Amino acid sequence: MNNKTKKYTNNFISQIINKDVNDNENLSLKTRFPPEPNGYLHIGHAKSICLNFELAQLYNGKCNLRFDDTNPLKENIKYISAIKNDINWLGYKWHNIHYSSEYFPKLYKYAKELIKKGLAYVDQLTKEQIREYRGTLKQPGINSPYRNRTIQENIKLFKKMKRGDFSEGEASLRAKIDMKSAFIVMRDPVIYRIIFSEHHQTKKKWCIYPMYDFAHCISDAIEGITHSLCTLEFQDNKSLYNWILKNTSVKKYPQQYEFSRLNLEFCILSKRKLSILIDKKLITGWNDPRIPTLSGLRRKGYTPSSIKNFCEKIGITKQDNLIEFSMLEHCIRKELNKTSIRTMAILEPIKIFLYNLDKNHEEKFTVPNHPNNPELGTHEIIFTNIIYIDRLDFKEKYNKKYKKLKLGGEIRLRYAYVIKAEKIEKDENNNIVKIICYCDLNTLGKKTKNNKNPSVIHWISVKNSFPAEFRLYDHLFNIKNPEKEKNFLSYINPKSLIIKNGFIEKNIEKNIEKNIEKNIGENFFQFERIGYFCIDNIDSKKDKLVFNRTVSLRDLWNLKK
Ligand code: ATP
Ligand code: MG
């Protein structure tokens, strides 16, 4: 067992599995990940994916991918390929791929079995009436007037439902359990409804569709799932899960266990709400780097290992909590700190003229790609008489604490010389357009004459610059728990995306091009003093590259601990 999977042995679910395996040496663990293809996967799904796949690996078992596709109204084939792609990206291999819709014929047979046992009936109350009759937590439910139909009548009516002789909402099949049960789910739950909509897998074959609760447990049983892991909101449904398995002739008896779902600060993790954001054009799509979908996080520069580490770190419990966003950032920062190439980028350029240098002055410096990992190699930078620095590194008005460049002040250019600002030029709007400086050529790798050690700033020679757009992301919501708010849309952060237009080093651009050609897709950089960035493969153009800021340099999570 390697260290990676070790963490998954420490939770209450693996303890249950341990005991089961010890009690029954023939037990072969089988889990499944059952997404509904009604949206893209998000980091919450990753928690469940990691748990199911890692446990299967750990116990030499198997994990299936099952599309829980019982509602043709909400599902779409495009989500199926996106989901498969994301699971592959995380590096997991499913044993088999299944669809709940494969089991429609079997599910229909089991539904008839319930009717024949007097345990299901065709109801003709409307959806609203069913809800009304169901009662509340304080009030028991009331029996439907159709509850005591004969078995023959129910069989006939269920066939009629299947044939399409009823209209939508006119009839449904309900399990006959107990309208007074303390669990509302047990108050004669609907198990089949009529939907006249083409299904992405079964096309027009069916107009009756099983409900989640009916389909899920039977699908688990058909596939021989031993441990069916789901989130806490299904705790009450467990009684129904077990009731259906007990009262049908399925051969296997899976056990359901619940763990708490992931809630992440500043994030929405509901596919329904995420699609509202997309429909209202508040974000650009399922892969917008501001949302915690796996495709959004990938585009933002998160790696599979950073996401898996995060999922290990948060652990598996029954405790409902809100995880700090800085913890997710900590996981990617830790990794990028080791792997990303250091280079300089200017987000808000301002030109510096070094008046004492010749127009043709050109020096080359070889600089390391990483401060402590020589294996990452070096790259060359060029020094000439006109360079860009960041507007934020020069101030006309400043206080005592100010340490960067000012008129009459000195600063060191990273890997190069100390310069002194002597004059500024402004445009008609009073914006500084040019800073004229003296370059002290005696300061390469040495202190200045007066033995001072000025602060260091980054820079790029105009000749060595390539245009780039920088996308700086902040949280999409300005409150910690937007998921809790009914009107979550009113908490959108208007500054969730800030775009800057500047420059990167030209030779880095050449590298990126090579990588893209060789299909080494990932290009991760630490732009010195600014943060970790990755190239946006979707919006980058040949003459202008786009970079997404993955995460800033400061590790708030580490600071707190
Ligand atoms: P959403 O509310 O985002 O639509 P869902 O539960 O409806 O989520 P499914 O596609 O049905 O989405 O979920 C597939 C699996 O992923 C389920 O087993 C579910 O419990 C799990 N899952 C979904 N969201 C989370 C989460 N936030 N944390 C952990 N597991 C989750
Ligand atoms: Mg769902």
XYZ file of C-alpha atoms and ligand atoms in Angstrom:
593
model
C 0.000 0.000 0.000
C 1.543 3.308 -0.936
C 1.197 6.483 1.065
C -1.290 7.954 -1.361
C -4.020 5.417 -0.721
C -3.210 5.085 2.965
C -5.489 7.980 3.860
C -8.504 6.139 2.559
C -7.980 3.426 5.173
C -8.642 5.849 7.993
C -12.305 6.684 7.534
C -15.462 5.109 8.913
C -16.357 3.572 5.540
C -13.060 1.736 5.140
C -13.460 0.486 8.704
C -16.816 -1.003 7.720
C -15.273 -2.552 4.613
C -12.368 -3.925 6.659
C -14.786 -5.664 8.958
C -16.851 -7.001 6.034
C -13.748 -8.345 4.337
C -12.572 -9.972 7.565
C -15.981 -11.535 8.180
C -16.257 -12.868 4.638
C -13.079 -13.786 2.866
C -14.932 -14.321 -0.422
C -16.147 -10.739 -0.468
C -14.883 -8.833 -3.462
C -15.441 -5.124 -3.027
C -17.457 -3.418 -5.740
C -18.284 0.258 -5.712
C -19.720 2.633 -8.308
C -19.778 6.302 -9.150
C -23.290 7.174 -10.345
C -23.508 10.650 -11.909
C -26.655 11.956 -13.507
C -25.700 13.270 -16.973
C -27.356 16.631 -16.380
C -24.244 18.774 -16.057
C -20.470 18.710 -15.701
C -18.662 17.188 -12.748
C -17.469 19.456 -9.950
C -15.046 19.184 -7.056
C -17.811 17.672 -4.882
C -18.132 14.827 -7.366
C -14.343 14.461 -7.207
C -14.672 13.700 -3.498
C -17.040 10.861 -4.304
C -14.987 9.677 -7.317
C -11.785 9.522 -5.258
C -13.516 7.638 -2.451
C -15.132 5.041 -4.712
C -12.143 4.459 -6.971
C -9.480 4.580 -4.255
C -11.358 2.106 -2.052
C -11.769 -0.261 -4.995
C -8.018 -0.042 -5.660
C -7.153 -0.449 -2.033
C -9.134 -3.668 -1.623
C -8.401 -5.123 -5.079
C -12.015 -4.513 -5.951
C -13.796 -2.885 -8.850
C -15.491 0.438 -9.420
C -18.132 0.955 -12.104
C -19.162 4.165 -13.747
C -22.927 4.263 -13.987
C -24.895 7.016 -15.626
C -27.980 7.500 -13.584
C -30.132 8.435 -16.536
C -33.739 8.115 -15.483
C -34.894 11.614 -16.365
C -34.760 12.362 -20.117
C -36.019 15.906 -19.505
C -32.822 17.035 -17.811
C -30.161 14.894 -19.419
C -28.018 15.382 -22.436
C -25.557 13.186 -24.288
C -22.916 15.942 -24.292
C -22.613 15.598 -20.519
C -21.825 11.897 -20.847
C -18.607 12.474 -22.769
C -17.628 15.408 -20.539
C -18.062 13.235 -17.434
C -15.996 10.377 -18.900
C -13.316 12.836 -19.929
C -13.092 14.332 -16.419
C -12.811 10.930 -14.729
C -10.048 9.943 -17.166
C -8.311 13.213 -16.504
C -8.299 12.468 -12.774
C -6.549 9.241 -13.724
C -9.211 6.714 -12.750
C -10.228 3.685 -14.802
C -13.683 2.283 -14.351
C -14.246 -1.464 -14.459
C -17.455 -1.293 -16.523
C -19.565 1.508 -17.795
C -23.317 1.186 -17.370
C -26.474 3.193 -17.755
C -29.526 2.849 -15.519
C -31.476 2.964 -18.779
C -29.934 -0.414 -19.725
C -31.991 -1.848 -16.918
C -35.359 -0.380 -17.953
C -36.701 -3.809 -19.049
C -35.588 -5.387 -15.758
C -36.873 -2.480 -13.714
C -40.251 -2.807 -15.417
C -40.306 -6.503 -14.488
C -39.500 -5.724 -10.830
C -42.222 -3.063 -10.765
C -44.735 -5.635 -11.999
C -43.468 -7.990 -9.329
C -44.314 -5.422 -6.664
C -47.801 -4.974 -8.142
C -48.348 -8.731 -8.146
C -47.369 -8.872 -4.476
C -49.912 -6.154 -3.733
C -47.037 -3.762 -2.961
C -47.558 -1.177 -5.716
C -50.561 0.522 -7.293
C -51.398 2.874 -10.122
C -52.452 6.197 -8.673
C -54.419 8.840 -10.515
C -54.061 11.733 -8.116
C -52.333 14.749 -9.646
C -48.759 15.601 -8.682
C -50.049 18.396 -6.419
C -52.592 16.110 -4.747
C -49.929 13.487 -4.125
C -47.821 16.129 -2.408
C -50.791 17.297 -0.350
C -51.831 13.789 0.701
C -48.284 12.984 1.691
C -48.492 15.086 4.872
C -45.579 16.691 6.679
C -43.041 15.775 9.329
C -45.670 16.648 11.954
C -48.700 15.350 10.093
C -49.208 11.799 8.849
C -50.214 11.285 5.231
C -53.614 10.251 3.887
C -54.267 7.206 1.710
C -55.020 7.845 -1.951
C -58.546 6.806 -3.018
C -56.847 4.629 -5.673
C -54.741 2.740 -3.124
C -56.967 -0.312 -2.904
C -57.257 -1.203 -6.556
C -57.017 -4.933 -7.271
C -53.803 -6.476 -8.480
C -55.402 -7.268 -11.884
C -56.590 -3.706 -12.274
C -53.142 -2.352 -11.377
C -51.407 -4.674 -13.853
C -53.806 -3.554 -16.574
C -53.361 0.141 -15.777
C -49.545 -0.113 -15.532
C -49.468 -1.715 -18.999
C -51.702 1.089 -20.188
C -49.178 3.589 -18.771
C -46.398 1.803 -20.647
C -48.362 1.801 -23.903
C -48.765 5.566 -23.729
C -52.519 5.520 -23.226
C -52.345 8.010 -20.360
C -51.129 11.547 -20.710
C -48.247 12.911 -18.629
C -49.270 13.397 -15.002
C -52.490 11.440 -15.412
C -51.188 8.319 -13.716
C -48.160 7.114 -11.765
C -47.055 3.909 -10.086
C -46.598 4.115 -6.335
C -45.104 1.677 -3.872
C -47.674 0.695 -1.236
C -45.817 1.131 2.029
C -47.120 3.275 4.855
C -48.719 6.721 4.614
C -48.051 7.225 8.338
C -44.356 6.331 8.285
C -42.019 8.654 10.174
C -39.929 8.728 6.986
C -41.768 10.792 4.417
C -40.008 8.857 1.628
C -41.831 5.748 2.816
C -45.281 7.317 2.373
C -46.135 5.497 -0.846
C -43.360 6.962 -2.974
C -43.920 7.315 -6.709
C -41.709 4.753 -8.460
C -42.720 5.314 -12.109
C -43.967 8.380 -13.929
C -44.989 9.140 -17.494
C -42.708 11.343 -19.612
C -43.247 11.660 -23.359
C -39.748 12.645 -24.180
C -37.100 10.942 -26.227
C -34.301 9.441 -24.143
C -30.664 9.843 -25.247
C -30.064 6.086 -24.907
C -33.417 4.324 -25.303
C -34.821 6.838 -27.797
C -38.633 6.446 -28.085
C -38.857 2.991 -26.583
C -40.253 4.083 -23.229
C -42.729 6.670 -22.044
C -42.616 5.539 -18.426
C -39.477 6.217 -16.429
C -38.470 4.818 -13.028
C -37.749 7.271 -10.215
C -34.218 7.533 -8.803
C -35.053 5.640 -5.607
C -36.470 2.684 -7.490
C -33.800 2.541 -10.188
C -30.765 3.151 -8.009
C -30.959 0.258 -5.574
C -31.948 -2.223 -8.284
C -29.125 -1.034 -10.563
C -26.704 -1.471 -7.635
C -28.034 -4.993 -7.080
C -27.863 -5.965 -10.779
C -24.234 -4.842 -10.957
C -23.352 -6.653 -7.747
C -22.282 -3.487 -5.959
C -21.303 -4.449 -2.407
C -21.014 -0.973 -0.854
C -23.185 1.774 -2.292
C -21.694 5.061 -1.092
C -23.722 8.239 -1.283
C -24.092 11.589 0.414
C -25.995 12.261 3.620
C -29.158 13.621 2.015
C -29.982 10.036 1.052
C -29.991 8.882 4.672
C -33.788 8.722 4.871
C -33.983 7.103 1.447
C -32.035 4.161 2.823
C -35.226 2.699 4.306
C -36.784 2.788 0.828
C -33.590 1.419 -0.748
C -33.752 -1.558 1.578
C -37.519 -1.980 1.267
C -37.302 -2.287 -2.529
C -34.433 -4.781 -2.377
C -36.268 -6.854 0.226
C -39.539 -6.953 -1.702
C -38.236 -7.741 -5.164
C -36.469 -10.901 -6.286
C -33.090 -9.212 -6.933
C -30.248 -11.618 -6.168
C -27.720 -9.303 -4.531
C -28.152 -7.125 -1.490
C -25.904 -4.035 -1.595
C -25.478 -1.914 1.537
C -25.841 1.852 1.407
C -23.532 4.081 3.464
C -23.703 7.866 3.610
C -20.956 10.458 4.052
C -21.147 14.239 4.151
C -20.991 16.111 0.882
C -18.313 18.626 0.191
C -19.267 22.253 0.676
C -16.607 24.717 -0.370
C -16.344 28.345 0.682
C -17.473 30.957 -1.865
C -18.696 28.235 -4.234
C -21.883 26.843 -5.653
C -21.757 23.069 -6.068
C -25.167 22.338 -7.439
C -25.429 21.554 -11.128
C -28.873 23.113 -11.221
C -27.559 26.413 -9.855
C -24.431 26.269 -12.001
C -26.616 25.989 -15.094
C -28.560 29.060 -13.973
C -25.258 30.984 -13.917
C -24.531 29.764 -17.438
C -28.032 30.483 -18.783
C -27.906 34.007 -17.380
C -24.462 34.450 -18.953
C -22.939 35.365 -15.593
C -20.137 32.954 -16.466
C -18.908 31.767 -19.855
C -19.794 28.069 -19.557
C -19.167 24.864 -17.623
C -15.408 25.416 -17.989
C -15.334 28.971 -16.674
C -12.315 29.081 -14.334
C -14.435 30.825 -11.687
C -16.591 27.792 -10.964
C -15.385 24.627 -9.213
C -16.246 22.229 -12.032
C -13.362 19.932 -12.880
C -13.164 21.509 -16.337
C -13.160 25.001 -14.808
C -10.447 24.069 -12.326
C -8.415 22.396 -15.084
C -8.634 25.516 -17.212
C -7.570 27.568 -14.229
C -4.425 25.445 -13.903
C -5.357 22.844 -11.290
C -3.786 19.430 -11.820
C -5.379 16.027 -11.141
C -2.916 15.390 -8.311
C -3.747 18.690 -6.588
C -7.447 17.798 -6.633
C -6.813 14.275 -5.397
C -4.603 15.594 -2.591
C -7.343 17.988 -1.606
C -9.900 15.165 -1.523
C -7.583 13.110 0.695
C -6.971 16.035 3.009
C -10.657 16.805 3.628
C -11.315 13.169 4.548
C -14.557 11.242 4.737
C -16.898 11.795 7.675
C -20.560 12.235 8.489
C -19.935 15.787 9.672
C -21.451 18.535 7.564
C -18.999 21.402 7.181
C -17.796 24.173 4.934
C -14.238 23.641 3.685
C -11.939 26.647 3.400
C -11.183 27.615 -0.187
C -7.621 28.389 0.883
C -7.137 24.686 1.531
C -7.788 23.883 -2.126
C -5.423 26.703 -3.107
C -2.806 25.377 -0.717
C -2.867 22.006 -2.526
C -2.187 23.461 -5.961
C 0.314 26.048 -4.721
C 2.372 23.397 -2.987
C 2.611 21.480 -6.231
C 3.225 24.429 -8.555
C 5.904 25.736 -6.246
C 7.860 22.588 -7.088
C 7.053 22.244 -10.769
C 6.386 25.607 -12.359
C 8.890 27.529 -14.402
C 9.858 30.943 -13.025
C 9.718 33.737 -15.506
C 8.876 37.422 -15.661
C 5.640 38.951 -16.888
C 4.467 42.530 -16.920
C 0.762 42.948 -16.273
C 0.541 46.751 -16.458
C 3.466 47.885 -18.547
C 5.207 51.223 -18.309
C 8.286 51.969 -20.384
C 11.703 52.744 -18.940
C 14.373 54.442 -21.077
C 17.924 53.838 -19.941
C 19.452 56.978 -21.384
C 23.099 56.089 -20.802
C 22.847 52.869 -22.822
C 23.496 52.680 -26.492
C 20.484 52.115 -28.788
C 22.044 48.839 -29.873
C 23.007 47.705 -26.408
C 22.087 44.037 -26.021
C 23.175 41.722 -23.250
C 22.072 38.177 -22.641
C 21.665 36.657 -19.192
C 21.050 32.984 -18.557
C 18.643 32.606 -15.650
C 17.381 29.531 -13.777
C 13.876 28.211 -14.435
C 13.553 27.284 -10.787
C 15.418 28.619 -7.736
C 16.120 25.189 -6.185
C 15.638 22.681 -8.937
C 18.392 22.845 -11.561
C 16.735 19.972 -13.421
C 14.135 22.385 -14.680
C 16.864 24.086 -16.696
C 17.520 27.696 -17.587
C 16.387 30.274 -20.094
C 17.884 33.375 -21.618
C 16.736 36.940 -21.104
C 17.833 39.975 -23.088
C 18.728 43.363 -21.641
C 18.435 46.472 -23.852
C 17.995 50.219 -23.415
C 14.164 50.163 -23.382
C 12.413 47.897 -20.917
C 8.977 47.438 -19.370
C 8.350 47.409 -15.671
C 5.029 47.108 -13.889
C 3.171 50.373 -13.306
C 2.692 49.307 -9.689
C 6.454 49.385 -9.151
C 6.759 53.125 -9.677
C 5.155 55.823 -7.561
C 5.172 59.554 -7.930
C 3.610 60.051 -4.523
C 4.607 57.707 -1.757
C 5.001 57.372 1.983
C 8.040 56.460 4.106
C 7.427 52.726 3.840
C 7.536 52.767 0.053
C 10.451 50.664 -1.209
C 10.019 50.456 -4.980
C 11.019 52.917 -7.701
C 10.479 56.670 -7.201
C 11.935 59.820 -8.741
C 15.540 60.125 -7.605
C 15.400 56.602 -6.163
C 17.144 53.380 -7.081
C 15.913 49.875 -7.729
C 17.529 46.636 -8.846
C 16.285 44.925 -11.967
C 16.059 41.181 -11.301
C 19.198 39.389 -12.604
C 20.533 42.724 -13.923
C 21.584 46.227 -12.899
C 20.595 48.899 -10.444
C 18.812 51.807 -12.123
C 17.957 55.307 -10.895
C 14.797 57.189 -11.971
C 15.655 60.720 -13.050
C 12.731 62.044 -15.064
C 9.169 61.177 -16.011
C 7.083 62.091 -19.040
C 3.317 62.331 -18.953
C 0.558 62.440 -21.560
C -2.214 65.074 -21.762
C -4.242 63.119 -19.165
C -1.436 63.306 -16.660
C -0.602 59.603 -17.011
C 3.040 58.660 -16.798
C 4.063 57.197 -20.149
C 7.803 57.025 -19.776
C 10.390 56.926 -17.011
C 13.897 58.022 -17.860
C 16.544 56.276 -15.830
C 20.277 55.958 -15.389
C 21.642 52.409 -15.505
C 24.613 51.773 -13.190
C 26.653 49.304 -15.234
C 28.912 48.560 -12.252
C 26.202 46.760 -10.331
C 25.823 43.406 -12.084
C 25.923 40.925 -9.216
C 27.424 43.690 -7.022
C 26.155 46.268 -4.569
C 25.992 49.943 -5.549
C 28.910 52.279 -4.843
C 27.336 53.544 -1.617
C 26.925 49.894 -0.611
C 23.140 49.980 -0.773
C 20.967 47.019 -1.551
C 17.822 48.349 -3.193
C 14.668 46.210 -3.632
C 14.356 44.051 -6.690
C 11.660 44.353 -9.333
C 10.892 42.335 -12.437
C 11.146 43.678 -15.965
C 11.141 42.652 -19.607
C 13.118 44.199 -22.405
C 10.793 45.596 -25.083
C 12.768 43.629 -27.625
C 12.144 40.418 -25.701
C 8.427 40.971 -25.057
C 5.408 39.143 -26.399
C 1.809 40.385 -25.938
C -0.297 38.565 -23.398
C -3.627 38.887 -21.686
C -3.739 38.035 -18.001
C -6.967 36.923 -16.383
C -6.968 37.460 -12.645
C -9.709 35.583 -10.861
C -11.327 36.186 -7.534
C -14.227 34.317 -5.890
C -17.403 34.388 -7.956
C -19.446 35.103 -4.824
C -18.676 37.639 -2.161
C -20.126 35.588 0.696
C -18.697 32.414 2.194
C -21.744 30.229 1.780
C -23.738 31.259 -1.306
C -25.247 27.768 -1.553
C -27.317 28.567 1.525
C -28.875 31.704 0.061
C -32.119 31.486 -1.848
C -31.221 34.520 -3.926
C -27.603 33.466 -4.410
C -27.430 35.529 -7.607
C -27.450 38.749 -5.617
C -24.090 37.855 -4.080
C -22.080 37.763 -7.282
C -18.700 39.463 -6.929
C -18.472 42.107 -9.691
C -14.679 41.831 -9.571
C -14.462 38.065 -10.009
C -12.486 38.562 -13.224
C -9.991 41.328 -13.886
C -8.221 41.411 -17.228
C -4.793 42.958 -17.723
C -2.974 43.388 -20.990
C 0.776 43.212 -20.870
C 3.749 41.128 -21.893
C 5.570 37.884 -21.242
C 9.149 37.011 -22.189
C 9.343 36.180 -25.869
C 11.479 33.063 -25.466
C 8.914 31.617 -23.104
C 6.345 32.042 -25.849
C 8.547 29.957 -28.171
C 8.652 27.194 -25.571
C 4.913 27.240 -25.190
C 4.465 26.906 -28.928
C 6.799 23.913 -28.963
C 4.911 22.323 -26.091
C 1.593 22.834 -27.809
C 3.010 21.261 -30.985
C 4.352 18.310 -29.018
C 1.039 18.162 -27.208
C 2.632 18.730 -23.796
C -0.539 20.655 -23.061
C 0.317 21.912 -19.599
C 2.290 25.104 -19.351
C 2.565 26.223 -15.765
C 4.464 29.335 -14.775
C 5.266 31.337 -11.757
C 5.335 34.905 -12.962
C 7.767 36.282 -10.436
C 6.199 38.370 -7.679
C 2.728 37.941 -9.233
C 1.483 34.391 -8.962
C 1.048 31.037 -10.639
C -0.414 31.100 -14.109
C -1.231 28.672 -16.885
C -1.880 29.161 -20.532
C -5.513 29.267 -21.649
C -5.577 26.861 -24.565
C -9.053 27.932 -25.612
C -8.672 31.689 -26.014
C -4.947 32.045 -26.765
C -4.150 33.216 -30.292
C -0.928 33.038 -32.283
C -0.241 36.744 -31.794
C -1.550 37.020 -28.248
C -1.430 34.488 -25.482
C -3.966 34.338 -22.681
C -2.972 33.315 -19.169
C -5.225 32.345 -16.290
C -4.047 33.015 -12.797
C -4.284 29.682 -11.002
C -3.478 31.044 -7.559
C -1.579 33.906 -5.984
C 1.760 33.447 -4.216
C 0.634 33.958 -0.640
C -0.468 30.831 1.148
C -3.199 31.960 3.545
C -4.001 28.423 4.589
C -0.430 27.652 5.584
C -0.098 30.958 7.407
C -3.118 30.158 9.543
C -1.936 26.698 10.568
P -25.674 18.268 -7.824
O -26.436 18.777 -6.656
O -24.396 18.969 -8.054
O -26.492 18.142 -9.063
P -26.026 15.509 -7.484
O -25.885 14.780 -6.214
O -27.394 15.703 -7.995
O -25.221 16.839 -7.375
P -25.173 13.389 -9.139
O -24.740 13.426 -10.524
O -26.460 12.728 -8.823
O -25.186 14.858 -8.633
O -24.024 12.835 -8.195
C -23.207 11.731 -8.456
C -22.526 11.320 -7.180
O -21.709 12.372 -6.689
C -23.530 10.996 -6.093
O -23.140 9.795 -5.454
C -23.442 12.162 -5.158
O -23.744 11.803 -3.852
C -21.998 12.626 -5.337
N -21.890 14.062 -5.048
C -22.542 15.067 -5.642
N -22.227 16.251 -5.075
C -21.334 15.977 -4.098
C -20.631 16.761 -3.141
N -20.774 18.086 -3.071
N -19.784 16.135 -2.287
C -19.621 14.794 -2.347
N -20.260 13.993 -3.211
C -21.110 14.560 -4.077
Mg -28.766 14.310 -8.656
